[in-house]
Amino acid sequence: MASGRKEEMLMEEVDLKVRYKYERSWITGEKIAVLGLIAVGVVLIIIGIVLLAMATSKSNNCAVDSGIDSTSAPSHQTSERCEFSAEAKRIGLDQFVKKNRTDISRALFNEISYKKVNSDALKPRERKTLAQVEHYLKQMFGQPYDVNYYAGDWMMGPNLFCWQPICYHGYDFYNGIIYHRPYTAEDVELIRTKLETHKKGILQYIDNMKMGIRKGMVRNVESCVAGTHSVKRKYLNVSLYNETGIWKEWFAAPLLHPDFYSNITKQIDDTWKKDHGRNVSDTVKEYLLTYLGKPLHQLIRFLEDEYIHYCVPSSVSSGLGSLPLKYVWYDGKENKSWPTDPTLPSGEKLNGRHSYSLIMPFFTTNDMEPAYVHELGKTQLNKLYPMVVEIAKDVMGVNDSDQAVALFRQKLNSTDSFFNDAPIPKNETDEEAHKRCSNLMGAETYCPKRWAAMQLWFREARRVG
Ligand SMILES: *[C@@H]1O[C@H](CO)[C@@H](O)[C@H](O)[C@H]1NC(C)=O
Ligand SMILES: *[C@@H]1O[C@H](CO)[C@@H](O)[C@H](O)[C@H]1NC(C)=O
Ligand SMILES: *[C@@H]1O[C@H](CO)[C@@H](O)[C@H](O)[C@H]1NC(C)=O
Ligand SMILES: *[C@@H]1O[C@H](CO)[C@@H](O)[C@H](O)[C@H]1NC(C)=O
Ligand SMILES: *[C@@H]1O[C@H](CO)[C@@H](O)[C@H](O)[C@H]1NC(C)=O
Ligand SMILES: *[C@@H]1O[C@H](CO)[C@@H](O)[C@H](O)[C@H]1NC(C)=O
Ligand SMILES: *[C@@H]1O[C@H](CO)[C@@H](O)[C@H](O)[C@H]1NC(C)=O
Ligand SMILES: *[C@@H]1O[C@H](CO)[C@@H](O)[C@H](O)[C@H]1NC(C)=O
Ligand SMILES: *[C@@H]1O[C@H](CO)[C@@H](O)[C@H](O)[C@H]1NC(C)=O
């Protein structure tokens, strides 16, 4: 459908922009930490505690992320990448730390909010830092999704934009591993230990989503499908070639390069081979498969084969507002004999509206509540709509408002307003197309209509830009 196509393109465009901003803002989170140290005394203490808190919430295994001076590596880096041992999970430590982390962020935010700061006495630069730190803490160390324990959205799986930390395992992995070039057999063991934490993290994520089903925190079908597509895009080669695709992922490349093992002497390699049956580089290659490829593939399979059944029709839930659900749904049907348990593991009641109000402020620069924003939207609509009607009358040369609006709508929806002159064929949109058209050459060959529309779009963008 023409309009569908247009929307999708717009979405992708927005996606790119937003993600760019996201990646930058994430990094500024850390720059802020540094700036903060220089600026206000208050901030200095706070940051100290922030770092301390982050450090304590990391197990020793988390060293894979720390101490990284990433000048050449991709700049993306998540601060939370601490997976847990089976024992930790058994006693609920994983949930606890997430909660604790949220609590710490919240406590620090309260602390800084209650400080009587005379902003006028601060230099502009200091004021900016203070505002940034506030925003940073209010938003759980500067991230919107899946990080506030109380929002409960961390049970809901990836969304269209794939902003969730799960979508950035590749970056985390890369940023950590390039500083772990092995010298000894112990170093190789250490690589295994690091990789193991990734596997645990991914499996934990699957478990969280299963919990979301039981707690009534699930997205609608469209949103689930979009989220699945975006995860598959992040781990494209795993999605295309099963777990062995991990060897083709860009972030695994350093470990497959002989340079990575240049400090392993022949003697060490031979000893290793005697003990383990294969040489060091082959062993690490196998680790990649076991600890990253397989769990990632499992995640994709879970999303596509299992989880999707539990996603609800969009008439039931279109966002957080109507969550948690009262009953578990399966294939679009409510299962009245399976009520959900709409609470957090620590007992608090889940409330989608409240979750929304926790997440929304990340995207604003003020203290507006969602209800206020909603009202504001209506006020704006009342103000702007009459102007649009006037424009419609003018453009269509019609005096009757209703008629003018109807005609104007038609004009906007006509093929002249789109880059494709006919609906995109079904076989350029389905699962097969997602595979075959996932790179430039494939797209040009197998999705010609989509490709042509995109070229027109690019041309237009260049002309306008
Ligand atoms: C976080 O956990 C630590 C250690 O268990 C505890 O001392 C601290 O009070 C907790 N912080 C919050 C804000 O709950
Ligand atoms: C994964 O793909 C590879 C190469 O295409 C194939 O040899 C292997 O059997 C597949 N593994 C599984 C578990 O399907
Ligand atoms: C997937 O694998 C292909 C072929 O090895 C490679 O050219 C491409 O860069 C890989 N894509 C990603 C996202 O790593
Ligand atoms: C490790 O290997 C690199 C080359 O890849 C070399 O520059 C470096 O000197 C080696 N380090 C040691 C301690 O052998
Ligand atoms: C490790 O073993 C593989 C397969 O046996 C081989 O292709 C590779 O060259 C070996 N690497 C080194 C550094 O000896
Ligand atoms: C509904 O839920 C109950 C309890 O979990 C389960 O036994 C039953 O199989 C479910 N029915 C359907 C149609 O999924
Ligand atoms: C619209 O109305 C104005 C005045 O009310 C009149 O002058 C004009 O001719 C009308 N235009 C059309 C297209 O009917
Ligand atoms: C827009 O046009 C498509 C067909 O080109 C049609 O299916 C759709 O209903 C139209 N939408 C509106 C709002 O008129
Ligand atoms: C869709 O069908 C067209 C025409 O039959 C064909 O050229 C194209 O390769 C197909 N695309 C895919 C992704 O199968």
Coordinates of C-alpha atoms and ligand atoms in Angstrom, one line a residue:
M1 CA 0.0 0.0 0.0
A2 CA 1.4 3.4 -1.0
S3 CA 0.7 5.1 2.3
G4 CA 2.1 2.2 4.2
R5 CA 5.3 2.4 2.3
K6 CA 5.6 6.1 2.9
E7 CA 5.2 5.7 6.6
E8 CA 7.7 3.0 6.7
M9 CA 10.3 5.1 5.0
L10 CA 9.6 7.9 7.3
M11 CA 10.0 5.6 10.3
E12 CA 13.4 4.5 9.1
E13 CA 14.5 8.0 8.6
V14 CA 13.4 9.0 12.0
D15 CA 15.0 5.9 13.4
L16 CA 18.4 7.0 12.0
K17 CA 18.1 10.4 13.3
V18 CA 17.0 9.4 16.7
R19 CA 19.6 6.7 17.0
Y20 CA 22.3 9.1 16.1
K21 CA 21.1 11.5 18.8
Y22 CA 20.9 8.6 21.2
E23 CA 24.4 7.4 20.7
R24 CA 25.7 10.9 21.2
S25 CA 23.6 11.5 24.2
W26 CA 24.7 8.3 25.7
I27 CA 28.3 9.3 25.4
T28 CA 27.6 12.8 26.7
G29 CA 26.4 11.0 29.8
E30 CA 30.0 10.1 30.4
K31 CA 31.4 13.4 29.3
I32 CA 29.1 14.9 31.8
A33 CA 30.6 12.8 34.5
V34 CA 34.0 14.3 33.7
L35 CA 32.7 17.8 33.3
G36 CA 30.9 17.5 36.5
L37 CA 34.1 16.8 38.4
I38 CA 35.4 20.2 37.4
A39 CA 32.3 22.2 38.0
V40 CA 30.3 22.5 41.1
G41 CA 31.3 21.0 44.4
V42 CA 27.9 19.3 44.8
V43 CA 28.3 17.7 41.5
L44 CA 31.7 16.5 42.4
I45 CA 30.4 14.5 45.3
I46 CA 27.4 13.2 43.4
I47 CA 29.6 12.0 40.6
G48 CA 31.8 10.3 43.0
I49 CA 28.9 8.4 44.3
V50 CA 27.6 7.7 40.9
L51 CA 30.9 6.1 39.9
L52 CA 31.1 4.3 43.1
A53 CA 27.6 3.0 42.7
M54 CA 28.3 1.9 39.2
A55 CA 31.4 0.2 40.3
T56 CA 29.7 -1.7 43.1
S57 CA 26.9 -2.8 41.0
K58 CA 29.4 -4.4 38.7
S59 CA 30.8 -7.7 39.5
N60 CA 34.4 -8.4 38.9
N61 CA 33.5 -10.0 35.6
C62 CA 32.4 -6.7 34.4
A63 CA 35.9 -5.5 33.9
V64 CA 35.4 -6.2 30.2
D65 CA 33.8 -2.9 30.0
S66 CA 35.9 -0.9 32.3
G67 CA 39.1 1.0 31.8
I68 CA 38.5 1.5 28.1
D69 CA 40.0 4.4 26.4
S70 CA 38.1 4.0 23.2
T71 CA 39.5 6.4 20.7
S72 CA 39.5 4.2 17.7
A73 CA 36.7 1.9 18.6
P74 CA 33.1 2.6 17.9
S75 CA 32.0 5.1 20.4
H76 CA 29.0 3.3 21.6
Q77 CA 29.2 1.9 25.0
T78 CA 26.7 0.9 27.6
S79 CA 27.3 1.3 31.2
E80 CA 25.3 -1.6 32.3
R81 CA 26.8 -4.8 31.1
C82 CA 27.0 -7.0 34.1
E83 CA 25.7 -10.4 33.8
F84 CA 25.1 -12.6 36.7
S85 CA 26.1 -16.0 37.9
A86 CA 23.6 -18.8 38.2
E87 CA 23.7 -18.5 41.9
A88 CA 23.2 -14.7 41.7
K89 CA 20.2 -15.3 39.6
R90 CA 18.9 -18.0 41.9
I91 CA 18.8 -15.6 44.8
G92 CA 17.4 -12.8 42.6
L93 CA 20.6 -10.8 42.8
D94 CA 20.2 -9.8 39.2
Q95 CA 16.8 -8.2 39.8
F96 CA 18.1 -6.7 43.0
V97 CA 21.0 -5.0 41.5
K98 CA 18.9 -3.5 38.7
K99 CA 16.5 -2.3 41.4
N100 CA 19.3 -1.1 43.5
R101 CA 20.8 0.7 40.5
T102 CA 17.5 2.4 39.9
D103 CA 17.2 3.3 43.6
I104 CA 20.7 4.8 43.6
S105 CA 20.0 6.9 40.6
R106 CA 16.8 8.0 42.1
A107 CA 18.4 8.8 45.5
L108 CA 21.1 10.8 43.9
F109 CA 18.5 12.7 41.8
N110 CA 16.6 13.5 45.0
E111 CA 19.8 14.6 46.7
I112 CA 20.7 17.0 43.9
S113 CA 17.1 18.2 43.5
Y114 CA 16.9 19.2 47.2
K115 CA 20.2 21.1 47.1
K116 CA 19.4 24.7 47.3
V117 CA 21.3 25.8 44.2
N118 CA 21.4 29.5 43.4
S119 CA 21.7 29.0 39.6
D120 CA 22.2 32.7 39.0
A121 CA 25.5 32.4 40.9
L122 CA 26.7 29.7 38.6
K123 CA 28.5 30.3 35.4
P124 CA 26.6 29.3 32.3
R125 CA 28.8 26.3 31.8
E126 CA 28.2 25.2 35.4
R127 CA 24.5 25.7 35.0
K128 CA 24.5 23.6 31.9
T129 CA 26.5 20.9 33.8
L130 CA 24.0 20.9 36.6
A131 CA 21.1 20.6 34.3
Q132 CA 22.8 17.7 32.5
V133 CA 23.6 15.9 35.6
E134 CA 20.0 16.2 36.8
H135 CA 18.7 14.9 33.5
Y136 CA 21.3 12.2 33.6
L137 CA 20.3 11.0 37.0
K138 CA 16.6 11.4 36.6
Q139 CA 16.9 9.1 33.6
M140 CA 18.9 6.4 35.3
F141 CA 22.3 7.4 34.1
G142 CA 21.1 8.8 30.9
Q143 CA 19.1 6.0 29.2
P144 CA 15.4 5.9 28.5
Y145 CA 14.4 2.3 28.1
D146 CA 14.9 -0.9 30.0
V147 CA 16.9 0.7 32.7
N148 CA 14.4 1.9 35.2
Y149 CA 13.5 -1.1 37.3
Y150 CA 10.2 0.4 38.3
A151 CA 9.0 1.1 34.8
G152 CA 8.9 -2.6 34.1
D153 CA 9.5 -2.1 30.4
W154 CA 12.7 -4.2 30.7
M155 CA 10.3 -7.2 30.5
M156 CA 8.9 -6.1 27.1
G157 CA 11.6 -7.0 24.7
P158 CA 13.1 -4.8 21.9
N159 CA 11.1 -2.0 20.2
L160 CA 11.2 -0.6 16.8
F161 CA 14.1 1.7 17.4
C162 CA 16.1 -1.0 19.2
W163 CA 17.4 1.4 21.8
Q164 CA 17.4 -1.3 24.4
P165 CA 20.8 -2.4 25.7
I166 CA 20.2 -5.8 24.2
C167 CA 20.7 -4.2 20.8
Y168 CA 24.2 -3.0 21.7
H169 CA 25.8 -6.2 22.8
G170 CA 27.9 -6.0 19.6
Y171 CA 29.3 -2.7 20.6
D172 CA 29.9 -3.7 24.2
F173 CA 31.6 -6.8 23.1
Y174 CA 33.8 -5.1 20.6
N175 CA 34.8 -2.2 22.9
G176 CA 35.7 -4.7 25.6
I177 CA 37.4 -7.4 23.7
I178 CA 39.9 -5.4 21.6
Y179 CA 41.7 -4.7 24.9
H180 CA 42.0 -8.3 25.8
R181 CA 44.6 -9.6 23.4
P182 CA 45.9 -12.7 25.1
Y183 CA 49.5 -13.3 26.2
T184 CA 49.0 -16.5 28.3
A185 CA 46.7 -19.4 28.7
E186 CA 45.1 -17.6 31.6
D187 CA 44.2 -14.7 29.3
V188 CA 42.5 -17.1 27.0
E189 CA 40.5 -18.4 30.0
L190 CA 39.7 -14.9 30.8
I191 CA 38.2 -14.3 27.4
R192 CA 36.1 -17.3 27.9
T193 CA 34.9 -15.9 31.2
K194 CA 34.0 -12.6 29.6
L195 CA 32.2 -14.2 26.8
E196 CA 30.2 -16.3 29.3
T197 CA 28.8 -13.2 30.8
H198 CA 27.4 -12.2 27.5
K199 CA 25.7 -15.5 27.1
K200 CA 24.2 -15.1 30.5
G201 CA 23.0 -11.6 29.8
I202 CA 21.3 -12.7 26.6
L203 CA 19.6 -15.6 28.2
Q204 CA 18.6 -13.4 31.1
Y205 CA 17.0 -11.1 28.6
I206 CA 14.9 -14.0 27.3
D207 CA 13.9 -14.9 30.8
N208 CA 12.8 -11.3 31.4
M209 CA 10.6 -11.4 28.4
K210 CA 9.0 -14.6 29.6
M211 CA 8.4 -12.9 32.9
G212 CA 6.8 -10.1 30.9
I213 CA 4.3 -12.5 29.5
R214 CA 3.3 -13.7 33.0
K215 CA 3.2 -10.1 34.3
G216 CA 1.1 -8.8 31.4
M217 CA 3.8 -6.5 30.1
V218 CA 3.8 -7.2 26.4
R219 CA 3.7 -5.1 23.3
N220 CA 1.2 -5.4 20.5
V221 CA 1.9 -7.6 17.5
E222 CA 3.0 -4.8 15.2
S223 CA 5.4 -3.6 17.7
C224 CA 6.7 -7.1 18.5
V225 CA 7.3 -7.7 14.8
A226 CA 9.1 -4.3 14.4
G227 CA 11.3 -5.1 17.4
T228 CA 12.2 -8.5 16.1
H229 CA 13.1 -7.0 12.8
S230 CA 15.3 -4.4 14.4
V231 CA 17.1 -7.0 16.5
K232 CA 17.7 -9.2 13.4
R233 CA 19.1 -6.1 11.7
K234 CA 21.5 -5.6 14.6
Y235 CA 22.7 -9.2 14.4
L236 CA 22.0 -9.6 10.7
N237 CA 24.5 -12.3 9.9
V238 CA 23.3 -14.4 12.8
S239 CA 19.8 -14.0 11.6
L240 CA 20.8 -14.9 8.1
Y241 CA 23.1 -17.8 8.7
N242 CA 22.1 -19.2 12.1
E243 CA 24.6 -19.1 15.0
T244 CA 27.6 -19.6 12.7
G245 CA 26.8 -16.2 11.3
I246 CA 28.5 -14.8 14.4
W247 CA 31.8 -15.3 12.6
K248 CA 30.7 -12.8 10.0
E249 CA 29.5 -10.1 12.4
W250 CA 31.7 -7.1 12.4
F251 CA 32.2 -7.1 16.1
A252 CA 33.6 -10.6 16.1
A253 CA 36.2 -9.7 13.5
P254 CA 39.0 -8.8 15.8
L255 CA 39.0 -12.3 17.4
L256 CA 39.2 -14.0 14.0
H257 CA 42.2 -12.0 12.9
P258 CA 45.6 -13.6 13.4
D259 CA 47.0 -10.3 14.9
F260 CA 44.8 -10.9 17.9
Y261 CA 47.0 -13.9 18.8
S262 CA 50.3 -12.4 17.9
N263 CA 51.4 -12.5 21.5
I264 CA 50.7 -16.1 22.0
T265 CA 54.0 -18.0 21.5
K266 CA 54.2 -21.2 19.6
Q267 CA 55.0 -22.9 22.8
I268 CA 51.9 -21.7 24.6
D269 CA 49.8 -22.5 21.5
D270 CA 51.1 -26.1 21.4
T271 CA 50.5 -26.7 25.1
W272 CA 47.0 -25.3 24.7
K273 CA 46.4 -27.6 21.8
K274 CA 47.6 -30.6 23.8
D275 CA 45.3 -29.7 26.7
H276 CA 42.2 -28.6 24.7
G277 CA 42.3 -30.5 21.4
R278 CA 42.5 -27.3 19.3
N279 CA 44.8 -24.3 19.1
V280 CA 44.1 -21.0 20.8
S281 CA 42.6 -19.2 17.8
D282 CA 40.3 -22.1 17.0
T283 CA 39.3 -22.3 20.6
V284 CA 38.3 -18.7 20.8
K285 CA 36.4 -19.1 17.5
E286 CA 34.5 -21.8 19.2
Y287 CA 33.9 -19.6 22.2
L288 CA 32.3 -17.0 20.0
L289 CA 29.9 -19.6 18.7
T290 CA 29.0 -21.0 22.1
Y291 CA 28.8 -17.8 24.1
L292 CA 27.5 -15.3 21.5
G293 CA 26.3 -16.9 18.4
K294 CA 24.1 -19.5 20.0
P295 CA 22.4 -17.3 22.5
L296 CA 21.8 -14.6 20.0
H297 CA 20.4 -17.1 17.6
Q298 CA 18.3 -18.4 20.4
L299 CA 17.0 -14.9 21.1
I300 CA 15.9 -14.4 17.5
R301 CA 14.3 -17.9 17.4
F302 CA 12.5 -17.1 20.7
L303 CA 11.2 -13.8 19.4
E304 CA 10.0 -15.2 16.1
D305 CA 8.7 -18.6 17.2
E306 CA 7.5 -18.3 20.7
Y307 CA 7.2 -14.8 22.0
I308 CA 5.2 -13.4 19.0
H309 CA 2.2 -15.6 20.0
Y310 CA 1.8 -13.7 23.2
C311 CA 1.8 -10.2 21.7
V312 CA -1.6 -8.6 21.6
P313 CA -3.7 -7.0 18.9
S314 CA -3.2 -3.3 18.8
S315 CA -6.9 -2.8 19.7
V316 CA -6.0 -4.3 23.1
S317 CA -2.8 -2.3 23.7
S318 CA -1.2 0.4 21.6
G319 CA 1.3 1.5 24.2
L320 CA 2.1 1.4 27.9
G321 CA -1.2 3.0 28.9
S322 CA -3.3 -0.2 29.0
L323 CA -0.6 -2.3 30.6
P324 CA -0.3 -4.6 32.5
L325 CA -2.8 -6.8 30.8
K326 CA -5.3 -8.7 33.0
Y327 CA -4.9 -12.0 31.3
V328 CA -2.3 -13.7 29.2
W329 CA -3.1 -13.5 25.5
Y330 CA -2.2 -16.2 22.9
D331 CA -2.6 -15.8 19.2
G332 CA -4.9 -12.8 19.6
K333 CA -7.2 -14.5 22.1
E334 CA -7.5 -13.6 25.8
N335 CA -7.0 -16.7 28.0
K336 CA -9.4 -16.0 30.9
S337 CA -8.0 -19.0 32.8
W338 CA -4.5 -17.5 32.9
P339 CA -4.6 -14.2 34.8
T340 CA -1.4 -12.2 34.9
D341 CA 0.5 -11.3 38.1
P342 CA 0.8 -7.6 37.5
T343 CA 3.6 -6.9 40.0
L344 CA 7.3 -6.4 40.0
P345 CA 9.4 -9.2 41.4
S346 CA 9.9 -7.1 44.5
G347 CA 6.1 -6.7 44.9
E348 CA 5.3 -3.2 43.7
K349 CA 2.2 -3.0 41.4
L350 CA 3.0 -2.5 37.7
N351 CA 1.3 0.5 36.1
G352 CA 1.8 1.3 32.4
R353 CA 0.7 4.9 32.8
H354 CA 3.2 5.4 35.5
S355 CA 5.9 3.7 33.5
Y356 CA 5.2 6.1 30.7
S357 CA 5.6 9.0 33.0
L358 CA 9.0 7.6 34.1
I359 CA 10.2 7.3 30.5
M360 CA 8.7 10.3 28.9
P361 CA 10.9 12.9 30.6
F362 CA 13.9 11.6 28.8
F363 CA 12.6 13.1 25.7
T364 CA 11.7 16.5 27.2
T365 CA 13.6 19.3 28.8
N366 CA 11.0 20.3 31.3
D367 CA 8.9 18.8 34.1
M368 CA 5.7 18.3 32.1
E369 CA 3.5 15.4 33.1
P370 CA 2.1 13.2 30.3
A371 CA -1.4 14.4 30.9
Y372 CA -0.3 18.0 30.5
V373 CA 1.5 17.2 27.3
H374 CA -1.6 15.5 26.0
E375 CA -3.7 18.6 26.8
L376 CA -1.1 20.8 25.2
G377 CA -1.4 18.7 22.1
K378 CA -5.1 19.2 22.0
T379 CA -4.7 22.9 22.5
Q380 CA -2.3 23.1 19.7
L381 CA -4.6 21.1 17.5
N382 CA -7.4 23.5 18.1
K383 CA -5.2 26.3 17.2
L384 CA -3.6 24.8 14.1
Y385 CA -6.5 22.9 12.6
P386 CA -8.5 26.0 11.4
M387 CA -5.3 27.2 9.7
V388 CA -4.9 24.0 7.9
V389 CA -8.5 24.1 6.8
E390 CA -7.9 27.6 5.4
I391 CA -4.9 26.2 3.5
A392 CA -6.9 23.4 2.2
K393 CA -9.6 25.7 0.9
D394 CA -7.0 27.9 -0.7
V395 CA -5.1 25.0 -2.4
M396 CA -8.2 23.2 -3.5
G397 CA -10.1 26.4 -4.5
V398 CA -13.2 25.3 -2.6
N399 CA -15.2 27.3 -0.1
D400 CA -16.9 24.5 1.8
S401 CA -14.6 23.4 4.7
D402 CA -15.7 19.7 4.7
Q403 CA -15.3 19.4 1.0
A404 CA -12.0 21.2 1.0
V405 CA -10.6 18.9 3.7
A406 CA -11.8 15.8 1.8
L407 CA -10.2 16.9 -1.4
F408 CA -7.0 17.9 0.3
R409 CA -6.7 14.5 2.0
Q410 CA -7.1 12.9 -1.4
K411 CA -4.4 15.0 -2.8
L412 CA -2.0 14.2 0.0
N413 CA -2.7 10.5 -0.4
S414 CA -2.4 10.5 -4.1
T415 CA 0.5 8.7 -5.8
D416 CA 2.0 12.2 -6.7
S417 CA 2.8 12.5 -3.1
F418 CA 4.8 9.3 -2.9
F419 CA 8.0 8.0 -4.3
N420 CA 6.4 4.8 -5.4
D421 CA 3.8 5.0 -8.2
A422 CA 2.2 1.7 -7.2
P423 CA 2.0 -0.3 -4.0
I424 CA 5.2 -2.1 -3.1
P425 CA 4.7 -5.8 -4.1
K426 CA 4.2 -8.2 -1.3
N427 CA 7.3 -10.2 -2.1
E428 CA 9.3 -7.1 -1.5
T429 CA 8.0 -6.8 2.1
D430 CA 7.7 -10.3 3.4
E431 CA 10.2 -12.4 5.5
E432 CA 12.0 -13.6 2.4
A433 CA 12.5 -10.0 1.2
H434 CA 13.9 -9.1 4.6
K435 CA 16.6 -11.7 4.0
R436 CA 17.3 -11.2 0.3
C437 CA 17.1 -7.4 0.3
S438 CA 19.2 -6.8 3.4
N439 CA 22.2 -5.5 1.6
L440 CA 22.6 -3.0 -1.3
M441 CA 23.1 -5.5 -4.0
G442 CA 20.4 -7.8 -2.9
A443 CA 18.0 -4.9 -2.5
E444 CA 18.6 -3.6 -6.0
T445 CA 18.2 -7.1 -7.5
Y446 CA 15.4 -8.6 -5.6
C447 CA 13.3 -5.6 -4.4
P448 CA 13.4 -3.4 -7.6
K449 CA 10.2 -1.5 -6.9
R450 CA 11.3 -0.6 -3.3
W451 CA 14.7 0.2 -4.6
A452 CA 13.4 2.5 -7.3
A453 CA 11.2 4.4 -4.8
M454 CA 14.2 4.7 -2.5
Q455 CA 16.4 6.2 -5.2
L456 CA 13.7 8.8 -6.0
W457 CA 13.5 9.6 -2.3
F458 CA 17.3 10.0 -2.1
R459 CA 17.3 12.2 -5.2
E460 CA 14.6 14.4 -3.6
A461 CA 16.5 14.5 -0.3
R462 CA 19.6 15.7 -2.1
R463 CA 17.7 18.3 -4.0
V464 CA 16.0 19.6 -0.9
G465 CA 19.0 19.2 1.4
Ligands
LIG1 C1 22.1 -0.6 47.3 O1 22.7 -1.7 47.8 C2 23.7 -1.4 48.8 C3 24.4 -2.7 49.2 O2 23.5 -3.8 49.3 C4 23.0 -0.8 50.0 O3 24.0 -0.5 51.0 C5 22.4 0.5 49.6 O4 21.6 1.0 50.7 C6 21.4 0.2 48.4 N1 21.0 1.5 47.9 C7 19.7 1.9 47.7 C8 19.5 3.3 47.3 O5 18.8 1.1 47.9
LIG2 C1 24.1 -23.3 10.4 O1 24.5 -22.9 9.1 C2 25.7 -23.6 8.7 C3 26.2 -23.0 7.4 O2 25.1 -22.6 6.6 C4 25.3 -25.1 8.5 O3 26.5 -25.9 8.1 C5 24.9 -25.6 9.9 O4 24.5 -27.0 9.8 C6 23.7 -24.8 10.5 N1 23.5 -25.2 11.9 C7 22.3 -25.4 12.3 C8 22.2 -25.8 13.8 O5 21.3 -25.3 11.7
LIG3 C1 27.7 -9.9 7.4 O1 28.6 -10.7 6.6 C2 29.0 -10.2 5.4 C3 29.8 -11.2 4.6 O2 30.8 -11.7 5.5 C4 29.8 -8.9 5.7 O3 30.2 -8.3 4.4 C5 29.0 -7.9 6.4 O4 29.7 -6.7 6.8 C6 28.4 -8.5 7.7 N1 27.4 -7.6 8.3 C7 27.5 -7.2 9.5 C8 26.5 -6.3 10.0 O5 28.4 -7.5 10.3
LIG4 C1 52.4 -8.2 21.1 O1 52.2 -8.2 19.6 C2 52.3 -6.9 19.0 C3 52.2 -7.1 17.5 O2 50.9 -7.6 17.2 C4 53.7 -6.3 19.3 O3 53.7 -5.0 18.8 C5 54.0 -6.3 20.8 O4 55.3 -5.8 21.0 C6 53.8 -7.7 21.4 N1 53.9 -7.5 22.8 C7 54.8 -8.4 23.5 C8 54.9 -8.1 25.0 O5 55.3 -9.3 23.0
LIG5 C1 44.9 -23.4 14.4 O1 44.2 -24.5 13.9 C2 43.5 -24.3 12.6 C3 42.8 -25.6 12.2 O2 43.4 -26.7 12.7 C4 44.5 -23.8 11.5 O3 43.8 -23.6 10.3 C5 45.2 -22.6 12.0 O4 46.2 -22.2 11.1 C6 45.9 -22.8 13.4 N1 46.4 -21.6 13.8 C7 47.7 -21.4 14.2 C8 48.0 -20.0 14.7 O5 48.4 -22.3 14.2
LIG6 C1 -4.9 -20.9 29.1 O1 -4.2 -20.9 30.3 C2 -4.2 -22.2 31.0 C3 -3.5 -21.9 32.3 O2 -2.2 -21.5 32.1 C4 -3.6 -23.3 30.2 O3 -3.6 -24.5 30.9 C5 -4.3 -23.4 28.9 O4 -3.7 -24.3 28.0 C6 -4.4 -22.0 28.2 N1 -5.4 -22.1 27.0 C7 -5.0 -21.7 25.8 C8 -6.1 -21.9 24.8 O5 -3.9 -21.3 25.5
LIG7 C1 -15.9 31.7 -2.0 O1 -16.6 32.7 -1.2 C2 -16.2 34.0 -1.6 C3 -16.9 35.0 -0.7 O2 -17.7 34.4 0.3 C4 -16.5 34.3 -3.0 O3 -16.1 35.6 -3.4 C5 -15.8 33.3 -3.9 O4 -16.1 33.5 -5.2 C6 -16.1 31.9 -3.5 N1 -15.3 31.0 -4.2 C7 -15.7 29.8 -4.7 C8 -14.7 29.0 -5.5 O5 -16.9 29.5 -4.6
LIG8 C1 -4.8 6.3 0.5 O1 -4.7 5.6 -0.7 C2 -4.7 4.1 -0.6 C3 -4.6 3.5 -2.0 O2 -3.7 4.2 -2.7 C4 -6.0 3.7 0.1 O3 -5.9 2.3 0.3 C5 -6.1 4.4 1.4 O4 -7.3 4.0 2.0 C6 -6.1 5.9 1.3 N1 -6.1 6.5 2.6 C7 -6.8 7.6 2.9 C8 -6.7 8.1 4.2 O5 -7.6 8.1 2.0
LIG9 C1 9.6 -10.5 -6.3 O1 9.1 -10.8 -7.6 C2 9.8 -10.2 -8.7 C3 9.0 -10.4 -10.0 O2 8.6 -11.8 -10.0 C4 11.2 -10.7 -8.8 O3 11.9 -10.1 -9.8 C5 11.9 -10.5 -7.4 O4 13.2 -11.1 -7.4 C6 11.1 -11.0 -6.3 N1 11.7 -10.6 -5.0 C7 12.0 -11.4 -4.0 C8 12.6 -10.8 -2.8 O5 11.7 -12.6 -4.0

